[in-house]
Coordinates of C-alpha atoms in Angstrom, one line a residue:
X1 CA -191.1 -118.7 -37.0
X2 CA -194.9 -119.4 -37.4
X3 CA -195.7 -122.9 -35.2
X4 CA -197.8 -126.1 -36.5
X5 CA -201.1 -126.5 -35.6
X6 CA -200.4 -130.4 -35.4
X7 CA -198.0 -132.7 -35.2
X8 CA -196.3 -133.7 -39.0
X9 CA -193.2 -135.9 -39.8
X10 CA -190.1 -134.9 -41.5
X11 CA -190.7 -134.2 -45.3
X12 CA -189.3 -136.8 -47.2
X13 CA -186.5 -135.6 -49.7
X14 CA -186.5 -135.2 -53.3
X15 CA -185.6 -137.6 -55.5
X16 CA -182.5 -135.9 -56.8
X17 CA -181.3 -135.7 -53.1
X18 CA -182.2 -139.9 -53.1
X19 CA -180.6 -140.5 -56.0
X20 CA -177.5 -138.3 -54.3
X21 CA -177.2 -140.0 -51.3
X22 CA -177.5 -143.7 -52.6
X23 CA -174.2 -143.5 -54.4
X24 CA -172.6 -140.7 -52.7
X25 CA -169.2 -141.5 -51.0
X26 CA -167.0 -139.3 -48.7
X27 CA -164.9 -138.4 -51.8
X28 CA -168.1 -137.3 -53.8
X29 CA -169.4 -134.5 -51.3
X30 CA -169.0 -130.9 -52.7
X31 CA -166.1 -129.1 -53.6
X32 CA -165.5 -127.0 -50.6
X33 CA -161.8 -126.9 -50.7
X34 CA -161.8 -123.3 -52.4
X35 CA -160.9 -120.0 -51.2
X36 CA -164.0 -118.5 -51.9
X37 CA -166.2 -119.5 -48.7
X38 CA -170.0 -118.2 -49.6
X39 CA -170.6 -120.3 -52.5
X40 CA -169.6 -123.3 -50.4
X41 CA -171.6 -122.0 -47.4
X42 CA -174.4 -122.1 -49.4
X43 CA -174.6 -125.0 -51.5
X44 CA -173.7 -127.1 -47.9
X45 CA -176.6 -125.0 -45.9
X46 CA -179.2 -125.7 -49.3
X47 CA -177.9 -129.6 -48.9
X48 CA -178.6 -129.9 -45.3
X49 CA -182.1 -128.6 -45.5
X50 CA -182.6 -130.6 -48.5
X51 CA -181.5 -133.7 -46.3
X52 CA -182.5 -132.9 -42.9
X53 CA -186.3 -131.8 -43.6
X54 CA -185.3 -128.5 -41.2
X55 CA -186.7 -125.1 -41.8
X56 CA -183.6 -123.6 -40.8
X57 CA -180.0 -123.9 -40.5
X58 CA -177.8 -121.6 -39.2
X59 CA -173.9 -121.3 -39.4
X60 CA -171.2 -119.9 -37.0
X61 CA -167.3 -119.2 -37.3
X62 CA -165.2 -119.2 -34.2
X63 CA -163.3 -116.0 -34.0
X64 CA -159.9 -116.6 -34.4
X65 CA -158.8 -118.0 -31.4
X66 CA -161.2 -116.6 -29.0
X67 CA -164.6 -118.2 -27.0
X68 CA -166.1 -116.0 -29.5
X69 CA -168.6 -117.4 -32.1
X70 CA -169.9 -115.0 -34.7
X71 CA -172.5 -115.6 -37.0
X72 CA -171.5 -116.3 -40.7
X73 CA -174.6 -117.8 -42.5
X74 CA -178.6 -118.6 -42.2
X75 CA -180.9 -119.9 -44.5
X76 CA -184.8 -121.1 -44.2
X77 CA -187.5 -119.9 -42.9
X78 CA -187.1 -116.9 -40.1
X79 CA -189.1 -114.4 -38.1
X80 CA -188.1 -110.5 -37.8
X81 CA -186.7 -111.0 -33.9
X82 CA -185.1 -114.5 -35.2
X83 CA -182.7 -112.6 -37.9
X84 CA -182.2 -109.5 -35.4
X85 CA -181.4 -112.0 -32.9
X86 CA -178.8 -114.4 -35.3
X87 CA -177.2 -111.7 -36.8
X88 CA -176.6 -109.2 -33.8
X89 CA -175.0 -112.1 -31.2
X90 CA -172.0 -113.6 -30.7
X91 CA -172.4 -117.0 -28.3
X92 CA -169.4 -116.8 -26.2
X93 CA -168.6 -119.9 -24.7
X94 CA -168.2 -118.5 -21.0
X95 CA -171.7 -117.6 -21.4
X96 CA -173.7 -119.2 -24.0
X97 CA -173.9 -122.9 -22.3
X98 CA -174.7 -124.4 -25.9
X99 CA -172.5 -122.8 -27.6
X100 CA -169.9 -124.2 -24.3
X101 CA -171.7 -127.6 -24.7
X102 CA -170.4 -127.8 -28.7
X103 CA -167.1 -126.3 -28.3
X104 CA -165.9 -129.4 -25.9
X105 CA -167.7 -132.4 -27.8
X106 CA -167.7 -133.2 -31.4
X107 CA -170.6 -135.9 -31.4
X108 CA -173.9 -134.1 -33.0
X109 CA -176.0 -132.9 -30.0
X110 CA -180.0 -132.6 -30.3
X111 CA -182.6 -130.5 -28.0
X112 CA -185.2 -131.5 -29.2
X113 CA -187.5 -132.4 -25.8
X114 CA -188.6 -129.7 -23.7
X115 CA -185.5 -131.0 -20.6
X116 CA -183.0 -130.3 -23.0
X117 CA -184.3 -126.9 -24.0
X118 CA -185.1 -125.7 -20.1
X119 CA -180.8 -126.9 -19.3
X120 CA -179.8 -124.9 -22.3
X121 CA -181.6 -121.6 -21.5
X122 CA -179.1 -119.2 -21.2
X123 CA -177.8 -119.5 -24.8
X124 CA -178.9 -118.7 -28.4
X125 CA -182.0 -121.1 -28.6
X126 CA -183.6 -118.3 -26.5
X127 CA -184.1 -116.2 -29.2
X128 CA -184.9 -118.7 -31.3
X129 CA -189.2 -120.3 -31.6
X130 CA -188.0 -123.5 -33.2
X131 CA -188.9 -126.6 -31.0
X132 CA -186.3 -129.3 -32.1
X133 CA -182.6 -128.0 -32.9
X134 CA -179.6 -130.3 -33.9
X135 CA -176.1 -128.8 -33.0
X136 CA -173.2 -129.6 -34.8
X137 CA -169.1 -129.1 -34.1
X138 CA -167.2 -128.1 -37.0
X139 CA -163.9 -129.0 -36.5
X140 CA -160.9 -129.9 -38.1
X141 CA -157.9 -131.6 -36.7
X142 CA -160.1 -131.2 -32.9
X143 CA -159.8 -127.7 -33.8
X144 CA -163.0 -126.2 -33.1
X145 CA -163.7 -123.6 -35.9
X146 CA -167.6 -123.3 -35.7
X147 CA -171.0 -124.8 -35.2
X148 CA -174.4 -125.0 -36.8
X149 CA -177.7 -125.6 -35.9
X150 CA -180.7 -127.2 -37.9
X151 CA -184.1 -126.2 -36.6
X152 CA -187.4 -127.7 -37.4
X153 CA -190.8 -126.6 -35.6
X154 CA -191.8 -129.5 -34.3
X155 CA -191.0 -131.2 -31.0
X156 CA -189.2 -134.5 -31.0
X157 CA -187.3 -135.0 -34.2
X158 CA -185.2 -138.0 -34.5
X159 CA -183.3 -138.6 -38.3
X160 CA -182.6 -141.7 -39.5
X161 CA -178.6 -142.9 -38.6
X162 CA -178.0 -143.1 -42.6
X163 CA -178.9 -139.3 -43.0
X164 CA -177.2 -138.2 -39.6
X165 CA -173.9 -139.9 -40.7
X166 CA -173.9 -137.4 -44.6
X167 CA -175.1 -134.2 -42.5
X168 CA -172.0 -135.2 -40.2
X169 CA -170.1 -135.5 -43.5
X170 CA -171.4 -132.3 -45.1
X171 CA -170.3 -130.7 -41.6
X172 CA -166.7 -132.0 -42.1
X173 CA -166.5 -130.7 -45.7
X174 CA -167.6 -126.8 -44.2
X175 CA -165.1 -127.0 -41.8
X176 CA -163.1 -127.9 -44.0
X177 CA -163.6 -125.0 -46.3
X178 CA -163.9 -123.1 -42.6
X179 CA -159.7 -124.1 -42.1
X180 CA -158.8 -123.3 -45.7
X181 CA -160.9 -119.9 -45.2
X182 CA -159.2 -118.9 -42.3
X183 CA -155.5 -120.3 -43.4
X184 CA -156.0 -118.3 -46.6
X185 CA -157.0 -115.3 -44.6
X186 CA -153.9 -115.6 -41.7
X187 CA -151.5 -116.0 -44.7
X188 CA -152.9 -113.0 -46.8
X189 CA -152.9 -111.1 -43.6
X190 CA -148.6 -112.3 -42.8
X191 CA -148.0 -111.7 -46.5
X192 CA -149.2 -108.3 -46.2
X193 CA -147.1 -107.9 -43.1
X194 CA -144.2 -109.0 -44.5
X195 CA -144.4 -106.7 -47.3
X196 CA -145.3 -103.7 -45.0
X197 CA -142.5 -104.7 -42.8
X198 CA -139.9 -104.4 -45.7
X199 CA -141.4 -100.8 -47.2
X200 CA -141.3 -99.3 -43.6
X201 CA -138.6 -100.7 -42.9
X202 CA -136.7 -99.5 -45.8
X203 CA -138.4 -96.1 -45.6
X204 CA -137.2 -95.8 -41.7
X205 CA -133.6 -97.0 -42.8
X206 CA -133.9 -94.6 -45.4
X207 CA -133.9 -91.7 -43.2
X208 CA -131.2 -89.4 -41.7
X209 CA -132.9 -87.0 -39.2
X210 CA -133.8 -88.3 -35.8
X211 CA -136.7 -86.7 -35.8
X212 CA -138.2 -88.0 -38.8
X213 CA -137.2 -91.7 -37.9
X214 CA -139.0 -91.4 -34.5
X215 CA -142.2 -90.2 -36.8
X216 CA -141.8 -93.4 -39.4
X217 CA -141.2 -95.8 -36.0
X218 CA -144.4 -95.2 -34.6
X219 CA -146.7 -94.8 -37.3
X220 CA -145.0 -97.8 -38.7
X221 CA -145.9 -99.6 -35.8
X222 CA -149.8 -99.0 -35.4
X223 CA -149.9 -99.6 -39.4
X224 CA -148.5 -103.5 -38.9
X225 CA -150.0 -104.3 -35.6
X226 CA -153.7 -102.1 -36.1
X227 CA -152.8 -100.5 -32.7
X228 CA -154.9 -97.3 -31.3
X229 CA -152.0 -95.5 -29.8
X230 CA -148.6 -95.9 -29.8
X231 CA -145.9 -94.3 -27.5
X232 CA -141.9 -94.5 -27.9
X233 CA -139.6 -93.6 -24.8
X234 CA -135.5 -93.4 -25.1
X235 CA -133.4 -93.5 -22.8
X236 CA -131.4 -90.3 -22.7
X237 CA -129.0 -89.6 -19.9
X238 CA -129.1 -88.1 -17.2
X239 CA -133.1 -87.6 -18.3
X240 CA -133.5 -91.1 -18.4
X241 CA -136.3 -92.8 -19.7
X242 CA -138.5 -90.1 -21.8
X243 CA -141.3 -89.8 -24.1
X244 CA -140.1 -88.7 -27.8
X245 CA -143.0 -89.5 -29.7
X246 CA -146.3 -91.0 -29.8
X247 CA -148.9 -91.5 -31.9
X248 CA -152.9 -92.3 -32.6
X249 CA -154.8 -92.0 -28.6
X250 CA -152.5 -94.1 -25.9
X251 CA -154.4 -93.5 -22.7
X252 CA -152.5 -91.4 -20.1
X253 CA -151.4 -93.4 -17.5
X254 CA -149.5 -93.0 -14.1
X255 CA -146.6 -94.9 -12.2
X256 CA -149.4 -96.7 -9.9
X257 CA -150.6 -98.2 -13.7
X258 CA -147.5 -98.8 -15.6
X259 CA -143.8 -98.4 -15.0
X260 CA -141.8 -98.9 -18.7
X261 CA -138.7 -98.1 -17.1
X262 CA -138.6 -101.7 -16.0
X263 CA -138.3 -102.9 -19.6
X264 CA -135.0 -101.5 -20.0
X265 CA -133.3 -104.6 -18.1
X266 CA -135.8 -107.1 -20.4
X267 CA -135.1 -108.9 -23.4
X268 CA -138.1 -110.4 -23.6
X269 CA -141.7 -108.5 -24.9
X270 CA -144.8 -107.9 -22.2
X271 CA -148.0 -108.2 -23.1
X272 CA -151.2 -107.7 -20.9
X273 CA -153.8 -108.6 -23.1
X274 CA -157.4 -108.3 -22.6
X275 CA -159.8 -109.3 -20.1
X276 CA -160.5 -113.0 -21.0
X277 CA -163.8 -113.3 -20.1
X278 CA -166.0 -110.6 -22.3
X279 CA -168.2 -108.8 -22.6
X280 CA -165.5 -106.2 -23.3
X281 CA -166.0 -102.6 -21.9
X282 CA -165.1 -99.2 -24.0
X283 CA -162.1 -98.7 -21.7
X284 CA -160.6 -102.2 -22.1
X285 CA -156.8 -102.0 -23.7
X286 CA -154.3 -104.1 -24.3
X287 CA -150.6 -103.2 -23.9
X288 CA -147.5 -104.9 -26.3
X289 CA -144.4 -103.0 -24.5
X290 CA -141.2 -104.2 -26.6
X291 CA -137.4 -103.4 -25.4
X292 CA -135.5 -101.8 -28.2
X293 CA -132.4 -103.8 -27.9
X294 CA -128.9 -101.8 -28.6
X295 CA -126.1 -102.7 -29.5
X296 CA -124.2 -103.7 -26.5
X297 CA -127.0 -105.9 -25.4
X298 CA -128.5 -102.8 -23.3
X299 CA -131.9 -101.3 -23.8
X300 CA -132.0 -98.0 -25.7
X301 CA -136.1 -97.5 -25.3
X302 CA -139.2 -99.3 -25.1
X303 CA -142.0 -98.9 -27.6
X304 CA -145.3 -99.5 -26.7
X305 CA -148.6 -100.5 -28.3
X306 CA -152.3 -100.0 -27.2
X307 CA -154.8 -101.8 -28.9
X308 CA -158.2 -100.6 -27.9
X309 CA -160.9 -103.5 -27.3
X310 CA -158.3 -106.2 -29.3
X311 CA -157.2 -109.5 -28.2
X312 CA -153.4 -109.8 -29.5
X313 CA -152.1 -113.2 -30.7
X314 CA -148.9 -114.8 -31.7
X315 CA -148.7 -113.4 -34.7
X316 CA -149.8 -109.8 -33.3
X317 CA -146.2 -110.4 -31.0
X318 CA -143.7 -112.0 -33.8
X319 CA -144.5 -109.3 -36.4
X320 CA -144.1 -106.6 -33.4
X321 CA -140.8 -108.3 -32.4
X322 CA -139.4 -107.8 -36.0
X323 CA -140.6 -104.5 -36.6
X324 CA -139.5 -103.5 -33.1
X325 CA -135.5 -105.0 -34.0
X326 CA -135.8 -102.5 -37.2
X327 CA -136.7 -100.0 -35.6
X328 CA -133.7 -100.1 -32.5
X329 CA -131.5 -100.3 -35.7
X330 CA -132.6 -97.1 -37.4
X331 CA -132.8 -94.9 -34.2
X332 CA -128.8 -95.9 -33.4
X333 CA -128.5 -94.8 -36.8
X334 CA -130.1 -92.1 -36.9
X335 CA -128.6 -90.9 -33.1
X336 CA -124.9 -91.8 -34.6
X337 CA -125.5 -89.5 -37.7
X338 CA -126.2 -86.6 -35.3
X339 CA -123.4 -87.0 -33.1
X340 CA -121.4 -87.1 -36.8
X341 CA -123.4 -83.8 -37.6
X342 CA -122.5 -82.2 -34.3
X343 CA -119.0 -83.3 -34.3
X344 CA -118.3 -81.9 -38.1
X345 CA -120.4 -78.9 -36.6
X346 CA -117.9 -78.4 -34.2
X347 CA -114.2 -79.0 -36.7
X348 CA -116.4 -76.5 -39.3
X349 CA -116.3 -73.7 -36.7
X350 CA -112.8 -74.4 -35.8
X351 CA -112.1 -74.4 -39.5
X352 CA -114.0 -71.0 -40.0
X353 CA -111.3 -69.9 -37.1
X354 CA -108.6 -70.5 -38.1
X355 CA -110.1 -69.2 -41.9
X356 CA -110.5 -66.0 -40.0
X357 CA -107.6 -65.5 -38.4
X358 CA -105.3 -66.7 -41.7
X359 CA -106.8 -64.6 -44.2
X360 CA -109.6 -62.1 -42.7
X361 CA -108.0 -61.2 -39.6
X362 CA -104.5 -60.9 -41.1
X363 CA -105.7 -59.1 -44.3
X364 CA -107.4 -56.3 -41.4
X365 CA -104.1 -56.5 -39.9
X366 CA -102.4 -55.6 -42.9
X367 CA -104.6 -52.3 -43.6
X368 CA -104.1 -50.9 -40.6
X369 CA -100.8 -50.8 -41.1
X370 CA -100.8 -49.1 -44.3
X371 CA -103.4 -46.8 -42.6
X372 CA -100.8 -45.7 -40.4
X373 CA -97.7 -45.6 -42.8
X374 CA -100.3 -43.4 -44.7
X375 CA -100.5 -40.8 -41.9
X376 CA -97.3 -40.8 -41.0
X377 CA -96.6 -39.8 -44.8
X378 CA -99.1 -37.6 -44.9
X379 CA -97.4 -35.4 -42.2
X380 CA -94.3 -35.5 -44.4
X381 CA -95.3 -34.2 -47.0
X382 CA -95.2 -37.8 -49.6
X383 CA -98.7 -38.2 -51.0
X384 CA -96.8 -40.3 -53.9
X385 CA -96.3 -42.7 -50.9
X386 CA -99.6 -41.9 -49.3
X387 CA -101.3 -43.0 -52.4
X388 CA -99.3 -46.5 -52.9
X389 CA -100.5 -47.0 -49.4
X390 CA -104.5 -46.6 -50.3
X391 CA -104.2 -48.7 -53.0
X392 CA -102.5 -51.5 -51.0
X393 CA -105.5 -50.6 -48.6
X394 CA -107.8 -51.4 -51.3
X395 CA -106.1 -54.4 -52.5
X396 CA -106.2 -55.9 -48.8
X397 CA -109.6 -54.8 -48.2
X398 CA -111.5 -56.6 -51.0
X399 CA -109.3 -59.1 -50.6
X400 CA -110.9 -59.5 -47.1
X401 CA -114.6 -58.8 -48.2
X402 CA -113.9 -61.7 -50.6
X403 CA -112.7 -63.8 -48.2
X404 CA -115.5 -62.7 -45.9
X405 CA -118.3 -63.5 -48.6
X406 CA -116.8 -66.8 -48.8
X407 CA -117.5 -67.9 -45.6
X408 CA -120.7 -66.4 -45.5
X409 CA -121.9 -68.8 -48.1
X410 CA -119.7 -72.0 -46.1
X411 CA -121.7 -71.0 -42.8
X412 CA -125.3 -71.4 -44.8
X413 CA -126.6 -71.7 -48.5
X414 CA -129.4 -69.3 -48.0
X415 CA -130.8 -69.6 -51.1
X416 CA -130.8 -73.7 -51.3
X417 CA -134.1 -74.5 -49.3
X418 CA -135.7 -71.4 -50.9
X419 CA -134.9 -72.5 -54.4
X420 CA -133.5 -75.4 -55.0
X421 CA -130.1 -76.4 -56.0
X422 CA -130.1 -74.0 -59.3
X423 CA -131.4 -70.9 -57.8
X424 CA -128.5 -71.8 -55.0
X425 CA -125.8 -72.0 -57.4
X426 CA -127.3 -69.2 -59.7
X427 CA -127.0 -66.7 -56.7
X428 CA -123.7 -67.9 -55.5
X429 CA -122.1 -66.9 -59.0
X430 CA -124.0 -63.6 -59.1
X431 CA -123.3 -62.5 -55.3
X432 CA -119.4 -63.5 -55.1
X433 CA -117.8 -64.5 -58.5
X434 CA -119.3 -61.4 -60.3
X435 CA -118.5 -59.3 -57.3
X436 CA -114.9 -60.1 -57.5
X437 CA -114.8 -59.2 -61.2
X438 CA -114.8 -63.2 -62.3
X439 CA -116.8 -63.4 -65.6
X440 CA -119.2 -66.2 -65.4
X441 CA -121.1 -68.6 -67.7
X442 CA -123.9 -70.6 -66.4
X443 CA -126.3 -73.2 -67.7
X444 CA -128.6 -75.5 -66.1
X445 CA -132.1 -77.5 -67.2
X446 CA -132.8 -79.0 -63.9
X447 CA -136.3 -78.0 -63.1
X448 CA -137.4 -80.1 -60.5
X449 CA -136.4 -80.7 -56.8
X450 CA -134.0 -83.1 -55.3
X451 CA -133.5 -84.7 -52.4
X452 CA -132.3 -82.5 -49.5
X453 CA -129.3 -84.6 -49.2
X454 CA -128.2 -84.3 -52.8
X455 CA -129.2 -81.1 -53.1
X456 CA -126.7 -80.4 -50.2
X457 CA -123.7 -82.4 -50.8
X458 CA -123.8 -81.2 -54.9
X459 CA -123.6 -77.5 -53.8
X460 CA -120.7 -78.4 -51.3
X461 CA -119.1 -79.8 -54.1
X462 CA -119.7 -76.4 -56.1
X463 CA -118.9 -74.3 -53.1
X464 CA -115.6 -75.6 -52.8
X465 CA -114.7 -75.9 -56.1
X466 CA -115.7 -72.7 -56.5
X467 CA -113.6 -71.3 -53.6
X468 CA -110.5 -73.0 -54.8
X469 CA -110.9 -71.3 -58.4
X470 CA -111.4 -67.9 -56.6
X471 CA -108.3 -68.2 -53.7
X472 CA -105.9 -70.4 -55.5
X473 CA -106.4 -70.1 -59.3
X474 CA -106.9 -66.9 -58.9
X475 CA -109.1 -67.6 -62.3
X476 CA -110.6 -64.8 -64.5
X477 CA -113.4 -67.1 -65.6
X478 CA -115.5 -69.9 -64.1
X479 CA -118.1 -72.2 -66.1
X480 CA -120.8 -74.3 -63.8
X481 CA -123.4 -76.4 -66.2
X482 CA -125.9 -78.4 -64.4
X483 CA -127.7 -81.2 -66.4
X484 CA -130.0 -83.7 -65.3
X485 CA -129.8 -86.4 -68.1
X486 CA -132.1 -89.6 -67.9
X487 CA -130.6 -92.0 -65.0
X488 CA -127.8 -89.4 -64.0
X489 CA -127.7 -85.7 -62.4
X490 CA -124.5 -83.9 -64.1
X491 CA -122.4 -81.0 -62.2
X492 CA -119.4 -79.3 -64.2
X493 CA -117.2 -76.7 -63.0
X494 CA -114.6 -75.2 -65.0
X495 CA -111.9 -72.4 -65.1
X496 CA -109.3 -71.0 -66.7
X497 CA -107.2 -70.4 -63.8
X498 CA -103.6 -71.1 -62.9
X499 CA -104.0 -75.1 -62.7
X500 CA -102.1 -78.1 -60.9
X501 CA -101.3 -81.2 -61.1
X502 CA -103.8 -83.7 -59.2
X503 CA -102.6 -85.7 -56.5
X504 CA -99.7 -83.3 -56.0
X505 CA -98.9 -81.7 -52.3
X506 CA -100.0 -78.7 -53.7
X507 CA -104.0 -80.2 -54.3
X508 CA -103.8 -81.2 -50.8
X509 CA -104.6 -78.3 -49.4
X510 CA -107.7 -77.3 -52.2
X511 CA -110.2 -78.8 -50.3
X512 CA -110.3 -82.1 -52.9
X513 CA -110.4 -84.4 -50.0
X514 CA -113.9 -82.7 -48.8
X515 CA -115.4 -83.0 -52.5
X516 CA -114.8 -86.4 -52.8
X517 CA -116.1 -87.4 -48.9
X518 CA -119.1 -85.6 -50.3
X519 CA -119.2 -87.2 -53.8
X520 CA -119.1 -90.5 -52.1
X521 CA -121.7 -89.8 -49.6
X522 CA -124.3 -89.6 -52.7
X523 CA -122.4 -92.5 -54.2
X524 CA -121.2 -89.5 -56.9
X525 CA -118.2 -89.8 -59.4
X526 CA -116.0 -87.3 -58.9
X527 CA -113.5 -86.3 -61.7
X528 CA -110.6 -83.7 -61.7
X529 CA -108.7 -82.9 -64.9
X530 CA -105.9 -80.0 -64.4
X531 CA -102.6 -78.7 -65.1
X532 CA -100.3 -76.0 -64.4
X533 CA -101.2 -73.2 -66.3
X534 CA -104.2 -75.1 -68.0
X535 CA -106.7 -73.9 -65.3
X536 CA -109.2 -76.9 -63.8
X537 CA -112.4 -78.8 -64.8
X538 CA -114.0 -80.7 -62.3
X539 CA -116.7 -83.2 -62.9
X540 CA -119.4 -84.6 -61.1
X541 CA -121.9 -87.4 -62.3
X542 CA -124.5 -88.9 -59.8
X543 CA -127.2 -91.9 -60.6
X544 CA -131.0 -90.8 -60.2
X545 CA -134.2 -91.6 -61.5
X546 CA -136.2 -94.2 -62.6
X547 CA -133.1 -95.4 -64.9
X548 CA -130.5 -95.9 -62.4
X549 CA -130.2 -98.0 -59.7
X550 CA -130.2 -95.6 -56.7
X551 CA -131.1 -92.3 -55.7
X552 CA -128.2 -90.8 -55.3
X553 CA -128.5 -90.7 -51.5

């Protein structure tokens, strides 16, 4: 700012600005209740110059709830080193003694005598050439939200009361717009919370493997809370508390530095936030460590957030609370649906057992001892008896390879992650019902993949269907169509075989009960029209797509 040669008085205003503040009233200041802040930032900065006489004003917004002040507008007349200076500080209250000076008083404060200037050093007038400056609280409800400053080049300004009492009232209307700024701007920011909480939540709730929810928890987390790292610990007996994922940079710290195992017997959050005097250094973090609650009351983990050179606030801790309760919820599901896995692990291979040793091992059995009543007929002399004794041999032994192929295909689908629940089904038809000299008709117009769990529960469905058409019906032809129709995924399986009557003892033991704890695990309906000597059609019908109502699992 370029200084006067000689002393002048304040510039009297225009006559539109006379004519303005003659009749003006406290309801007829600008509009400056909108959302959109700048237009209102700068018709109140071109008022106050126009009614002041200043060459410059300059505005600051506190930052959130900090002793932070950052710059927000400036207009008049500035030097180079006076914009560099405005727009690259921040007056902090703990250091900046005028910017301490305005955040404890409300009443307008002037420097303009060289006293007043030499007590205020250490602040933003520094950097400023102006010799008389008038420093203004913008409050609202004694919330202090900001300050500005009207500078003229001359020494010893005084305004007249009648102008000091509208630039007081064009103050009140920018912090005004100031509140409804930052209101606007908290409530677009929980809105957008709340909606992120929902979609993670629903995609974490949405998951089955362990592994995968662990992923969604912690990337979930640093999405809501705009954390740097993130690390999630279980508790896993007799391990104990241990790392299972993390994500983002979390610093590496020791047991001297942090111990989370003492958050398993807290209910309530802890937060060590960040230093609260600044200037902040690159290495200052703040830690949100959160208990996931189970369900007896008892810890199950603790997930922690680093936010790198971030003050958290309440909001920061309520939406980390909420997302925190999800996220204990999905991990017990997810951990219960394992043990469920593993447990129908286990009664599958006791199943497969006792499979074995009723048909496989009994069928072996069986040709070995036609093998021997063979050679002991062969030493006679009987080959008419030697040969009725291969051909029961044969008989038993594809018998058993049938069997054999069977549960083959029940221990793994190894075509279904390769290709898909067609290809699956295609290959099953062509590697066990053609081998055992069942003719087959197939048809299918699904083209596109389905969810892993579908996928898996509709060729369980197949498989055991199939199984029953090949051990009990003892059919001589099978038909499988698979149609995906719009809203619904079809899956028919037909055959000609010898038939029974549904809900009889004798379907008790055809493996219905596992198709329909399948079907209803996709929320499928399942369909079985048969009778005796009628053979078997079973249906399958499952909502998916964009024109039903769920995804079928």
């Amino acid at each position: 700012m370029r200084k006067p040669s000689a002393k002048i008085q304040p510039r009297p205003a225009t006559q539109v600005t006379i004519a303005w503040m003659k009749t003006a009233s406290p309801g007829e200041l600008p509009d400056l209740k909108g959302l959109d802040l700048r237009p209102a930032v700068e018709e109140t900065c071109r008022l106050l110059l126009e009614l002041s006489s200043a060459e410059q004003v300059l505005v600051y917004a506190r930052q959130g709830d900090s002793t932070l002040y950052d710059p927000l507008y400036a207009l008049g007349r500035f030097s180079r080193p006076e914009k560099a200076a405005f727009w690259s500080t921040s007056p902090d209250t703990t250091t900046d003694l005028l910017a301490e000076a305005l955040h404890r008083r409300f009443d307008p404060l002037w420097v303009n005598e060289e006293t007043a200037r030499h007590s205020l050093r250490a602040s933003i007038l520094d950097h400023l050439e102006g010799r008389s400056y008038l420093g203004l609280t913008l409050h609202n409800r004694s919330q202090p939200l900001g300050f500005l400053l009207l500078g003229w080049e001359q020494s010893s300004i005084h305004l007249p009361e009648q102008r000091l009492r509208l630039i007081r009232a064009l103050g009140r209307s920018l912090a005004l717009a100031l509140d409804n700024a930052r209101l606007y701007e908290l409530a677009s920011q929980q809105v957008f919370q709340a909606i992120r909480l929902q979609e993670i939540g629903a995609a974490i709730l949405q998951q089955i493997e362990l592994k995968e929810v662990l992923a969604l928890v912690t990337h979930g987390a640093m999405q809501l809370t705009s954390a740097s790292g993130c690390v999630l610990r279980l508790h896993e007996p007799p391990a104990g508390l241990t790392v299972v994922h993390q994500s983002g940079n979390p610093p590496l710290l020791g047991e001297d530095d942090w111990q989370p195992v003492q958050m398993l017997t807290r209910r309530d959050p802890l937060l060590v936030n960040l230093p609260p005097n600044p200037p902040l250094i690159a290495d200052d973090l703040a830690l949100l460590a959160l208990p996931l609650a189970g369900e007896d009351g008892q810890a199950i983990g603790v997930l922690e957030l680093y936010h790198k050179r971030r003050y958290l606030s309440a909001a920061d801790l309520q939406i980390a609370r909420s997302f925190a309760a999800q996220a204990a919820i999905a991990i017990q599901h997810a951990r219960l649906y394992r043990r469920i896995q593993q447990t129908a692990v286990a009664e599958e291979r006791a199943r497969l057992a006792r499979d074995l040793h009723d048909s496989i091992s009994q069928a072996l059995y069986a040709a070995s001892l036609y093998t021997r009543a063979a050679e002991r007929q062969i030493k006679s002399g009987n080959l008419e008896a030697v040969q009725s004794h291969l051909d029961e041999i044969g008989i038993t032994l594809r018998s058993a390879l049938t069997e054999l192929r069977l549960l083959i295909f029940e221990l793994r689908p190894p075509m279904l992650e390769q290709a898909g629940l067609s290809g699956a089904l295609f290959h099953r038809l062509k590697s066990v019902e053609e081998r055992a000299g069942t003719q087959v008709e197939w048809q299918s117009n699904l083209n596109t993949p389905l969810p892993r769990r579908l996928e898996e529960n509709l060729y369980r469905i197949a498989q055991e269907a199939l199984n029953n058409s090949l051990k009990h019906a003892r059919a001589g032809q099978v038909s499988v169509r698979l149609e995906e129709q719009p809203g619904l995924i079809r899956l028919r399986i037909a055959d000609n075989g010898a038939g029974f009557v549904p809900g009889s003892g004798q379907s008790s033991g055809m493996g219905l009960k596992i198709m329909q704890e399948r079907a209803a695990q996709i929320n499928a309906r399942l369909s079985i029209e048969s009778a005796p000597g009628a053979g078997t059609v079973i249906l399958v019908e499952v909502p998916y797509g964009d024109d039903s109502g769920t995804a079928g699992g």
